[in-house]
Amino acid sequence: MTGQPNVVDVDDSADPRLDDFRDLNSIDRRPDLPSGKGLVIAEGVLVVQRMLASRFTPRAFLGTDRRLRELADDLRVTSAPYYRASPEVMAEVIGFHLNRGVLGAAPRPRELTVDEVIADARTVAVLEGVNDHENLGSIFRNAAGLDVDAVVFGTGCADPLYRRAVRVSMGHALLVPYAWAPAWPDELASLRDRGFRLLSMTPNPAARTLAAAMADLTDDRVAMLVGAEGPGLSERAMRATDERVRIPMSRGTDSLNVATAAALAFYERARVWSGGQERSDQGSDDT
Amino acid sequence: MTGQPNVVDVDDSADPRLDDFRDLNSIDRRPDLPSGKGLVIAEGVLVVQRMLASRFTPRAFLGTDRRLRELADDLRVTSAPYYRASPEVMAEVIGFHLNRGVLGAAPRPRELTVDEVIADARTVAVLEGVNDHENLGSIFRNAAGLDVDAVVFGTGCADPLYRRAVRVSMGHALLVPYAWAPAWPDELASLRDRGFRLLSMTPNPAARTLAAAMADLTDDRVAMLVGAEGPGLSERAMRATDERVRIPMSRGTDSLNVATAAALAFYERARVWSGGQERSDQGSDDT
């Protein structure tokens, strides 16, 4: 597992070894849908690198020679084949031209449990009804960047392993641990039993501000709940939390995008949490 | 101008009176491009309402009877015709089925100057190289929600009146005043001459945190600069500002989406500004 990449040249787009990557946009055959092969698809060098660093085990790659050279070091940890093809052959296989030039495909591993993902977590995001893949991907990207340790899904959320969600998340949907709540909103009571303080995000002007609420929780484990744009969190879910909090908004505006609202909550938590600043002051690895 | 809506029934999709709305996706005829008619197109009830409340003067509407009833009160302020059509005729005119059910079209008014948009502004967002319409729309939505008074465009930004930008902004691209800097980055010096403190957003771990920098500026006029995802702000632009500030990020993550980073800066400014809390505590008009 530490040798050279397992490169296999292909020049026939009908080669059945490429079937994991075939017709990525085809409604009935999409490999990343449970009705398809249920595969997790990584697109582009950065997301493939994150897949290789995650609990997902890629079983094949399809990419150009240029991307192979960019990934050569990363691929040393895997024996899965890298099908090297021209951009034209790749386009014929996947059904469109992919600028990113490389794909990885991994089977879905077993789902993690809530207990597993929150075991060492100080800060958790809990989502209800977030059924837009782009918002879901953005939330994972924001969670990764702003020190959120895990994501728990309540009812009505979309699949975070859907190709678009993985892409928008910049691959963080593969790295930030998540789990589906087996019962909703009952799971919230058991989060509280495990020592979490639960905050519901709401546009309700009667709620306390996010900043005021977070300032009281610097030594606590915190779970932040956000609901879908439009309906927001259900009353049932909000009743099962400790407090409702709001982002101060200008007059005459409607609510923020759900991923943006979540980012503000994550930011505020990281800003005031007693352990957060210490970690974040180590700086970022941004380029 | 305060009477009944000027309703005109149309059942022929070839009617030339509907030309403002024709082929909205057609590359060479797009009405919202300067190469087309240069019109500003509002989609949906909420955005049409915001257009009617803005400095943009709609000259025609195309919509269903259902949307007409929802807009009846708003339309009393205009004598522009509301072309009432079936969803089928609408789809033939615009080239696709529009769930939102109503469109407004306004000519582009003269551009505002930087002096005009910053005259009474306490907080300004300055963008460089933000050429993605979705990010641009999100930034306007976030600016409106988080107490930013005006937007100034440096070099390389996309058109905020492009249909997609207006839609993603929820119509706030029509309401938050903006202007194009006539010289870049020289305009930054004249912003400073007018009393603004200028902050560059950067992922550089050596920069001071956003929260620390904003805390020192509670009594100042502030201009926050954000650059395109990927390259970020140019060195030339950053050198012309007072300070570089960063959002504390988790280790191993890349930068946030540009609209998300901007939202965090807007939020932090509103949180600590001496006049911000007073206004925002009046609550929001969210539903």
mmCIF file of C-alpha atoms in Angstrom, chain A residues 6 17 19-21 31 37-41 51-52 56-62 78-83 103-108:
data_model
loop_
_atom_site.group_PDB
_atom_site.id
_atom_site.type_symbol
_atom_site.label_atom_id
_atom_site.label_comp_id
_atom_site.label_asym_id
_atom_site.label_seq_id
_atom_site.Cartn_x
_atom_site.Cartn_y
_atom_site.Cartn_z
ATOM 1 C CA ASN A 6 -1.731 1.483 -9.790
ATOM 2 C CA ARG A 17 -14.055 -1.224 -15.769
ATOM 3 C CA ASP A 19 -18.750 1.732 -15.097
ATOM 4 C CA ASP A 20 -18.424 3.351 -11.658
ATOM 5 C CA PHE A 21 -18.092 6.663 -13.465
ATOM 6 C CA PRO A 31 -23.877 5.992 -9.446
ATOM 7 C CA LYS A 37 -24.715 1.883 -7.280
ATOM 8 C CA GLY A 38 -24.793 3.937 -4.109
ATOM 9 C CA LEU A 39 -21.220 5.055 -4.649
ATOM 10 C CA VAL A 40 -19.605 8.139 -3.221
ATOM 11 C CA ILE A 41 -18.039 10.186 -6.006
ATOM 12 C CA MET A 51 -11.488 11.094 0.218
ATOM 13 C CA LEU A 52 -8.108 9.372 0.585
ATOM 14 C CA PHE A 56 -14.156 6.221 2.725
ATOM 15 C CA THR A 57 -12.050 3.725 0.794
ATOM 16 C CA PRO A 58 -11.910 4.502 -2.914
ATOM 17 C CA ARG A 59 -12.062 1.483 -5.171
ATOM 18 C CA ALA A 60 -11.228 3.240 -8.458
ATOM 19 C CA PHE A 61 -10.175 6.548 -9.989
ATOM 20 C CA LEU A 62 -10.687 7.961 -13.465
ATOM 21 C CA THR A 78 -4.099 2.965 -2.122
ATOM 22 C CA SER A 79 -3.922 -0.001 -4.444
ATOM 23 C CA ALA A 80 -7.142 0.954 -6.235
ATOM 24 C CA PRO A 81 -6.647 1.404 -9.979
ATOM 25 C CA TYR A 82 -6.202 4.864 -11.483
ATOM 26 C CA TYR A 83 -7.779 4.605 -14.943
ATOM 27 C CA LEU A 103 -12.859 11.324 -10.133
ATOM 28 C CA GLY A 104 -12.717 8.845 -7.287
ATOM 29 C CA ALA A 105 -15.403 6.291 -6.442
ATOM 30 C CA ALA A 106 -15.890 4.657 -3.045
ATOM 31 C CA PRO A 107 -18.565 2.290 -1.738
ATOM 32 C CA ARG A 108 -20.652 3.633 1.126
#
